[in-house]
PDB file of C-alpha atoms in Angstrom:
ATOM      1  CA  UNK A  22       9.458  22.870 -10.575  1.00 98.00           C
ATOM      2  CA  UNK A  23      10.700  21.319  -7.529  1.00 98.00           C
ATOM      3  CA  UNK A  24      11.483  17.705  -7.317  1.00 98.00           C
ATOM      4  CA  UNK A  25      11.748  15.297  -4.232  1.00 97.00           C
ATOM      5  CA  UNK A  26      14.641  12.250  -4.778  1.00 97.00           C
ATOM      6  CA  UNK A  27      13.829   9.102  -3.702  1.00 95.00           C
ATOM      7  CA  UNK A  28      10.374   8.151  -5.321  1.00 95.00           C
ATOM      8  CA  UNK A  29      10.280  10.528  -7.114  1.00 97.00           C
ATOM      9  CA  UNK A  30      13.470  11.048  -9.565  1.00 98.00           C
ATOM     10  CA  UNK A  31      14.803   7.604  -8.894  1.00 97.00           C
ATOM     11  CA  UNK A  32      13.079   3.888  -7.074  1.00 96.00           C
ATOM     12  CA  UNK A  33      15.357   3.568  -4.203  1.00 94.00           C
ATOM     13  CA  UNK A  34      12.185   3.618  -1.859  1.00 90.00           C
ATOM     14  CA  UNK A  35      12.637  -0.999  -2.233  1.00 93.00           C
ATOM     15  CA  UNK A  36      15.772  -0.652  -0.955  1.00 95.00           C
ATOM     16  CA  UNK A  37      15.024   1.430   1.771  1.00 94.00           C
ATOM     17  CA  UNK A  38      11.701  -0.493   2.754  1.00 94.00           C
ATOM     18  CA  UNK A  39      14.223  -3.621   3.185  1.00 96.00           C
ATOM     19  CA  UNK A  40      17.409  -1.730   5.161  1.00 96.00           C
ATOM     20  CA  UNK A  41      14.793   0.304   7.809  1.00 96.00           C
ATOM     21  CA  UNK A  42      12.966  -2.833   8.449  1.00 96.00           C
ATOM     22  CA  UNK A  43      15.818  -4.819   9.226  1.00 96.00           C
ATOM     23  CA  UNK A  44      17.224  -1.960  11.122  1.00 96.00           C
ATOM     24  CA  UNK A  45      13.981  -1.747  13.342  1.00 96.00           C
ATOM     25  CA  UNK A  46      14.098  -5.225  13.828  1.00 96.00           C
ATOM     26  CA  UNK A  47      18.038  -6.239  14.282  1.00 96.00           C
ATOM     27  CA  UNK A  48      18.145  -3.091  17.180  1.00 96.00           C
ATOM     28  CA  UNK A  49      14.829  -4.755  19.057  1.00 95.00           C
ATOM     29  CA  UNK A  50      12.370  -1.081  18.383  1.00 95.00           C
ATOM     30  CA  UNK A  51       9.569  -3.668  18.077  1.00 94.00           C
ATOM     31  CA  UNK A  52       7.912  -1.453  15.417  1.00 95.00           C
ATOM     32  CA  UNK A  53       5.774  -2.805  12.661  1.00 93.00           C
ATOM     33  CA  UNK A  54       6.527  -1.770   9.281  1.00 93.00           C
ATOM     34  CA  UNK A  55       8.860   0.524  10.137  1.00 96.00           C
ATOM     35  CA  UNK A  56      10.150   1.645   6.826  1.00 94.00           C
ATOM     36  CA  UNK A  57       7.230   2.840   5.885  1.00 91.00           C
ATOM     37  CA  UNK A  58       6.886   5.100   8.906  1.00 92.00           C
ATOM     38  CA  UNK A  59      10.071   7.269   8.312  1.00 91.00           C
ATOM     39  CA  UNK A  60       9.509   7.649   4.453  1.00 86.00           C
ATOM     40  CA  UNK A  61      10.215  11.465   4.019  1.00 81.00           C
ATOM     41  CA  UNK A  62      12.126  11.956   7.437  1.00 87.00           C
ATOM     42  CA  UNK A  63      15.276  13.238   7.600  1.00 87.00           C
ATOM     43  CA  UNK A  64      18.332  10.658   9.349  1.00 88.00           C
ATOM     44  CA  UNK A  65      18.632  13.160  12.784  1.00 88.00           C
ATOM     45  CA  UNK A  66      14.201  13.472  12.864  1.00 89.00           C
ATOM     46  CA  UNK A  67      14.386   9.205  12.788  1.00 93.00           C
ATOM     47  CA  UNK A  68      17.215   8.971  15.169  1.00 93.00           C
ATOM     48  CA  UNK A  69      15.609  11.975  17.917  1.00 92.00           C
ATOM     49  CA  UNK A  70      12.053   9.994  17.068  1.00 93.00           C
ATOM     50  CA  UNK A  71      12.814   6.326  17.311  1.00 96.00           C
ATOM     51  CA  UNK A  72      16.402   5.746  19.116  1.00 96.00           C
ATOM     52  CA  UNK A  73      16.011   8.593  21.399  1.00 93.00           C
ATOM     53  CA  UNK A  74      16.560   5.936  24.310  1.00 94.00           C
ATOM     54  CA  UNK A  75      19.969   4.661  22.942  1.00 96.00           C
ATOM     55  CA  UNK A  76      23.489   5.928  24.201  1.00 95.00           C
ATOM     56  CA  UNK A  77      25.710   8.461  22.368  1.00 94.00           C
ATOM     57  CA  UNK A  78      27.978   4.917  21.364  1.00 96.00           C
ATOM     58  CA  UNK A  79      25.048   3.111  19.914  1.00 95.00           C
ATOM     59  CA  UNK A  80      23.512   6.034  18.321  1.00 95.00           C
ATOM     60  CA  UNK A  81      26.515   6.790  16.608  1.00 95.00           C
ATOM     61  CA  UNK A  82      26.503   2.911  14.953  1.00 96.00           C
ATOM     62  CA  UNK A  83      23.544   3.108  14.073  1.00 95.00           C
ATOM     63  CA  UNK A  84      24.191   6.451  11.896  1.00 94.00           C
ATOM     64  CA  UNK A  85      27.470   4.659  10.555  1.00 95.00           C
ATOM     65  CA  UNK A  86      24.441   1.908   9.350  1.00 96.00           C
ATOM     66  CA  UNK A  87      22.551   4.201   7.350  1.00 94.00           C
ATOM     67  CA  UNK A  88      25.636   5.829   5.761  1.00 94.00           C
ATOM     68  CA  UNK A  89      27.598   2.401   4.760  1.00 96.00           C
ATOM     69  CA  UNK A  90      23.938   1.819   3.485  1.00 96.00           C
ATOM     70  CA  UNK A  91      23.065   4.638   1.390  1.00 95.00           C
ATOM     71  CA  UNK A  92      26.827   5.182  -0.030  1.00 94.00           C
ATOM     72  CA  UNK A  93      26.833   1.587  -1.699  1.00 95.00           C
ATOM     73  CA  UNK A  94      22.980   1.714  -2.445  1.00 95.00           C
ATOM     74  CA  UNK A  95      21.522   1.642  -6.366  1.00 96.00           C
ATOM     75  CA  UNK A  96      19.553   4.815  -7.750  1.00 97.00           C
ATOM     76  CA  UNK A  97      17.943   3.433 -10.600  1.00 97.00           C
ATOM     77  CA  UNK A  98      15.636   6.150 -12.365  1.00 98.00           C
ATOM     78  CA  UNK A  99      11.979   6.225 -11.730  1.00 98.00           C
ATOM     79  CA  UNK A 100      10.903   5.701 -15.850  1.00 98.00           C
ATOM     80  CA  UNK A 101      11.108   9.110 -17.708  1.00 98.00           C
ATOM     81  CA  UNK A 102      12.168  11.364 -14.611  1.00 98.00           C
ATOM     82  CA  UNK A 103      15.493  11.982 -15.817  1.00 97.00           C
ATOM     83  CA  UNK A 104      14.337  12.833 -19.280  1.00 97.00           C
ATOM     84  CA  UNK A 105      11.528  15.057 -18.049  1.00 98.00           C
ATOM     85  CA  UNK A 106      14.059  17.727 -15.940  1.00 98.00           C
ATOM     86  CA  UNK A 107      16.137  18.031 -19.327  1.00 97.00           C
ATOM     87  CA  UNK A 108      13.112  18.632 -21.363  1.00 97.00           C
ATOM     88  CA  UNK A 109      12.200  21.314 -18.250  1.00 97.00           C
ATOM     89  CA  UNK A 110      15.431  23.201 -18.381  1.00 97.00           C
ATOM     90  CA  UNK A 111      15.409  23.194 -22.306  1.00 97.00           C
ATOM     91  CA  UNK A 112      12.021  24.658 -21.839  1.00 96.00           C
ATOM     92  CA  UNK A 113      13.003  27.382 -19.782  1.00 96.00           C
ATOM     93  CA  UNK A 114      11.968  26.365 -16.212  1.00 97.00           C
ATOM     94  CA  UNK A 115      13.936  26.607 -12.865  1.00 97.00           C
ATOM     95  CA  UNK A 116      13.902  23.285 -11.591  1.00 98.00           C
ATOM     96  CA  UNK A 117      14.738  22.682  -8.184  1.00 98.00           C
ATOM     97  CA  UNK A 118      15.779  19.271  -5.603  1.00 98.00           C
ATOM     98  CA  UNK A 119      14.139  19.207  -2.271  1.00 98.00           C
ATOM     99  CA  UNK A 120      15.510  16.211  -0.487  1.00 96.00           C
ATOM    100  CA  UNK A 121      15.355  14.537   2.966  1.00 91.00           C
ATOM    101  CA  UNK A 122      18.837  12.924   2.071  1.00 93.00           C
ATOM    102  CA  UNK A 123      21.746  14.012   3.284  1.00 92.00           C
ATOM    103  CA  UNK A 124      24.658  16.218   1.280  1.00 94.00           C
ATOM    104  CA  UNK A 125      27.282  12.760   0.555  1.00 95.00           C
ATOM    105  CA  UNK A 126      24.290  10.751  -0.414  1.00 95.00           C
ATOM    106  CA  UNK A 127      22.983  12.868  -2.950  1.00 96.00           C
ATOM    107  CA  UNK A 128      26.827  14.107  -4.658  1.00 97.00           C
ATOM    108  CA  UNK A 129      26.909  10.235  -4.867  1.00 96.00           C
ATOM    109  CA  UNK A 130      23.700   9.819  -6.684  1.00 97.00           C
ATOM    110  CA  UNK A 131      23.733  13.010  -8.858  1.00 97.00           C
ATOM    111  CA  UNK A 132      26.894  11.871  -9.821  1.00 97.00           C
ATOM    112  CA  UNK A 133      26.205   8.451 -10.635  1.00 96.00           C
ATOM    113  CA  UNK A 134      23.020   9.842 -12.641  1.00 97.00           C
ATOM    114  CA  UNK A 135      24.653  12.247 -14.664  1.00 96.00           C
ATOM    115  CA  UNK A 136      22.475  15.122 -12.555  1.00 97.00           C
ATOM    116  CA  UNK A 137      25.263  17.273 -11.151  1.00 97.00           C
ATOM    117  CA  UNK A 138      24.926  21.002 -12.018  1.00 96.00           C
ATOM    118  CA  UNK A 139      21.664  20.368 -13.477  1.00 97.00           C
ATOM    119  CA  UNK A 140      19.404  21.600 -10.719  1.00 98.00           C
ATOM    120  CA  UNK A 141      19.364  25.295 -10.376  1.00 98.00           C
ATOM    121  CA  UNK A 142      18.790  24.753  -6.317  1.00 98.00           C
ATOM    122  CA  UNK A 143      19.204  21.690  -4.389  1.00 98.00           C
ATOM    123  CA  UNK A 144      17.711  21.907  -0.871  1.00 97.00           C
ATOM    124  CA  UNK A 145      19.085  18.296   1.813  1.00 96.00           C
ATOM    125  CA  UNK A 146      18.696  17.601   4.933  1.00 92.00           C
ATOM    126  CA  UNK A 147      21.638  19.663   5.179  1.00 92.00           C
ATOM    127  CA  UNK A 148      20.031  23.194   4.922  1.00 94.00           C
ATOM    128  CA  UNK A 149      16.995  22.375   7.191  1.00 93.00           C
ATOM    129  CA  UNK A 150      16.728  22.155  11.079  1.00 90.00           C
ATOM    130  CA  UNK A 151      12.407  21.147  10.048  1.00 91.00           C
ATOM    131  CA  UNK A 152      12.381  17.859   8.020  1.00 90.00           C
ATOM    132  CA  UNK A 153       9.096  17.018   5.920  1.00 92.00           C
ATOM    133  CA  UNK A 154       5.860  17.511   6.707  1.00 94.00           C
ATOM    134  CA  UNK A 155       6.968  20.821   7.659  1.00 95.00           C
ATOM    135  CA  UNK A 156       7.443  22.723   4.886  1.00 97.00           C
ATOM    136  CA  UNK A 157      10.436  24.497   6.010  1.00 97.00           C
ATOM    137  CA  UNK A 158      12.587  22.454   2.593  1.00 97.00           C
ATOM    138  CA  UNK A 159      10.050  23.907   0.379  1.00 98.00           C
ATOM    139  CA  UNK A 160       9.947  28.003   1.386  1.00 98.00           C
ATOM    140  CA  UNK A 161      13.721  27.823   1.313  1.00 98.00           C
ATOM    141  CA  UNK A 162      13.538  26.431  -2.200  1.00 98.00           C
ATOM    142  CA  UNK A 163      10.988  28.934  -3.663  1.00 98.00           C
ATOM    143  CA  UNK A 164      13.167  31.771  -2.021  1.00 97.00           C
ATOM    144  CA  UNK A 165      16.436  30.274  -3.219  1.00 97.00           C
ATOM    145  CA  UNK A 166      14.986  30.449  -6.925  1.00 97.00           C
ATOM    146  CA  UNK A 167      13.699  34.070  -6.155  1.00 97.00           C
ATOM    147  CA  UNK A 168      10.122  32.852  -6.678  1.00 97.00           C
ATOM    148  CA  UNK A 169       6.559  33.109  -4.854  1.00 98.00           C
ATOM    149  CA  UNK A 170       5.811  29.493  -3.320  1.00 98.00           C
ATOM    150  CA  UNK A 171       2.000  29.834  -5.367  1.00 97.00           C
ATOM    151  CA  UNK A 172       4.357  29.729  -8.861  1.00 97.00           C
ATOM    152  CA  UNK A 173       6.186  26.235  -7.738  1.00 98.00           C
ATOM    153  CA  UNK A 174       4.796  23.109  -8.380  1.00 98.00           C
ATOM    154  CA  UNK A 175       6.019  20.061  -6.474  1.00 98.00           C
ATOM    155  CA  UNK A 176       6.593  16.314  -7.391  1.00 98.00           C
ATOM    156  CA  UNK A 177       6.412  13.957  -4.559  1.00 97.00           C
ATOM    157  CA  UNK A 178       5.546  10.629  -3.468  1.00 96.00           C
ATOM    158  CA  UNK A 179       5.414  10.241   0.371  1.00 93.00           C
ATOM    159  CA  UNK A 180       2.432  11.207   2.717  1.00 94.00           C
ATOM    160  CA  UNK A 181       5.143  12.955   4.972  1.00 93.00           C
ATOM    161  CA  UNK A 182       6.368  15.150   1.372  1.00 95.00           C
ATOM    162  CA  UNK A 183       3.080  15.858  -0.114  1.00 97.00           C
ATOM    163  CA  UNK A 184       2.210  17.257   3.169  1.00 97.00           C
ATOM    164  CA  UNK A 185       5.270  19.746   3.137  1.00 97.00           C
ATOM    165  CA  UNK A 186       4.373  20.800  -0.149  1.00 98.00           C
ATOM    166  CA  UNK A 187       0.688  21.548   0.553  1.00 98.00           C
ATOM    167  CA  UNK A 188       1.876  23.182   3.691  1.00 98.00           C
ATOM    168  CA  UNK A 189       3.756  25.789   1.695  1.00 98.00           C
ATOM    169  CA  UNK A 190       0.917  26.797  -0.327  1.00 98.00           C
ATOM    170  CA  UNK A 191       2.588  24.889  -3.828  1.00 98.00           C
ATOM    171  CA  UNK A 192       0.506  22.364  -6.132  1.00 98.00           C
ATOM    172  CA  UNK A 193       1.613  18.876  -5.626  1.00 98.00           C
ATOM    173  CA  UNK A 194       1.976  16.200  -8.092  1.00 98.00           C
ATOM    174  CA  UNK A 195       2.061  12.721  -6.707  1.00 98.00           C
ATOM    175  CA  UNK A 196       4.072  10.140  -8.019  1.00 98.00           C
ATOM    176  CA  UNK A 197       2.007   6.457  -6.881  1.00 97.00           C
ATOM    177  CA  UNK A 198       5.646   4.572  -6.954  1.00 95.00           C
ATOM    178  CA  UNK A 199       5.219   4.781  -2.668  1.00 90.00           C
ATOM    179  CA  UNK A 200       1.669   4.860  -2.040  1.00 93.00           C
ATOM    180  CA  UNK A 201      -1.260   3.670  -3.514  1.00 95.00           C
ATOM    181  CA  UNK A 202      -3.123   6.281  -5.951  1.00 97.00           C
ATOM    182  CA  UNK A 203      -6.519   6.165  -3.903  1.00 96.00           C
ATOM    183  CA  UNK A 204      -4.515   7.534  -0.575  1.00 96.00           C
ATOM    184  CA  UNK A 205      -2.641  10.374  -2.795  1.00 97.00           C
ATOM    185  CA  UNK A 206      -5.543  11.583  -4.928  1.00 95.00           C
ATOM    186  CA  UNK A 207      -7.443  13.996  -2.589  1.00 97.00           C
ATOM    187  CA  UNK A 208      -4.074  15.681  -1.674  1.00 97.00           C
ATOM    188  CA  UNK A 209      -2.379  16.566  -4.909  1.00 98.00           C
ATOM    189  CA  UNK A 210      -3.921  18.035  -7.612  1.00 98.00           C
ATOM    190  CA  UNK A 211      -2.848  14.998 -10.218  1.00 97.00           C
ATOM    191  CA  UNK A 212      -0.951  11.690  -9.530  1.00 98.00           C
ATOM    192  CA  UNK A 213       0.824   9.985 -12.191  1.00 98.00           C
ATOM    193  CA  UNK A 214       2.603   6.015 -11.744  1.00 97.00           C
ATOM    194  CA  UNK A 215       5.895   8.067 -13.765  1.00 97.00           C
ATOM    195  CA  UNK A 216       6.623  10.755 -16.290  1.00 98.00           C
ATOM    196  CA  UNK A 217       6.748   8.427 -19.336  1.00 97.00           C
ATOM    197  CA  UNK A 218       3.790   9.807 -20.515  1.00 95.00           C
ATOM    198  CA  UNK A 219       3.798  13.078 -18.564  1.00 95.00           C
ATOM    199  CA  UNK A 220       4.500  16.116 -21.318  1.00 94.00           C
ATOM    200  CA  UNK A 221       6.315  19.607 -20.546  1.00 95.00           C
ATOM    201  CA  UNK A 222       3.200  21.023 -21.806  1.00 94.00           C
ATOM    202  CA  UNK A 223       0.597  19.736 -18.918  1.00 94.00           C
ATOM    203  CA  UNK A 224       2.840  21.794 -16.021  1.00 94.00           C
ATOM    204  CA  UNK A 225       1.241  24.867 -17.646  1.00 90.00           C
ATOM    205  CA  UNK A 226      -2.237  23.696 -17.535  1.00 92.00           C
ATOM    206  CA  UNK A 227      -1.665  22.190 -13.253  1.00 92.00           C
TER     207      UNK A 227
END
């Protein structure tokens, strides 16, 4: 069972929508909604894509941005997510963290949410040279855990991640905490709003 971070385990995606909008607009990209066009993207895919035409000196401030940003941001947990990867590794699954954050970010986060050690692979921007929708993340996560990518099944919540995990031949549940569930519905195979009322039991029957 492989899970994406933000949106998924915990509701950072606010915070975010706030910080990249204000980015796009205090560095002049003149980019409408902007947050909402890097959800899933990886920090070096955002910089190559969108600030491409700045020097090595500004480039480099605006990476110091995101990073002041993201170490002093919250991670409070999407309802029942935290709960639900316990009851999954008491039940005997391999549960796995496929994230388009970066290493610090998430040793800060998994720390602060009592997470470290729990995941049996974690999978960052780090490990990948392909950020979502490829599903590069993904296949190295299903052969980390020494398993076929039809046996995983994927939680995510952005277009950009649901993608990724259709892409490497995995079911996808989608998590409406990003997206509305009428734009997520014909590309996973359930959506749920959180995993309050989502039971162990119902992975089997996905």
């Amino acid at each position: 069972i492989l899970f994406d971070f933000d949106g998924v385990v915990t509701n950072t995606e606010p915070q975010y929508d706030i910080f990249f909008d204000n980015l796009a607009e205090k560095h002049n990209l003149g980019i409408d909604n902007f947050a909402s066009k890097v959800k899933g993207v990886t920090s070096p895919n955002i910089m190559k894509q969108y600030f491409s035409h700045f020097t090595e000196e500004e480039l480099a401030g605006v990476e110091r941005e995101i990073e002041v940003f993201e170490r002093q941001m919250d991670f409070p947990p999407i309802d029942g997510a935290i709960e639900f990867i316990h009851r999954l590794k008491e039940a005997g699954y391999k549960v796995g963290l496929v994230t388009s954050s970066q290493d610090f970010k998430m040793k800060i986060a998994l720390d602060k949410l009592n997470l470290t050690g729990v995941f049996d692979i974690e999978i960052t921007a780090n490990n990948i040279t392909e950020g979502k929708p490829n599903p590069m993340c993904y296949l190295l996560a299903a052969k980390g855990l020494n398993v076929s990518p039809s046996e995983c099944l994927v939680f995510e919540d952005s277009i950009f991640g649901i993608e990724a995990g259709n892409s490497a031949g995995m079911k996808v549940v989608g998590l409406s905490t990003t997206n509305p569930v009428a734009l997520l519905e014909d590309k996973c195979v359930k959506v749920i709003p959180d995993f309050v009322k989502f039971s162990v039991s119902e992975v089997e029957t996905l």
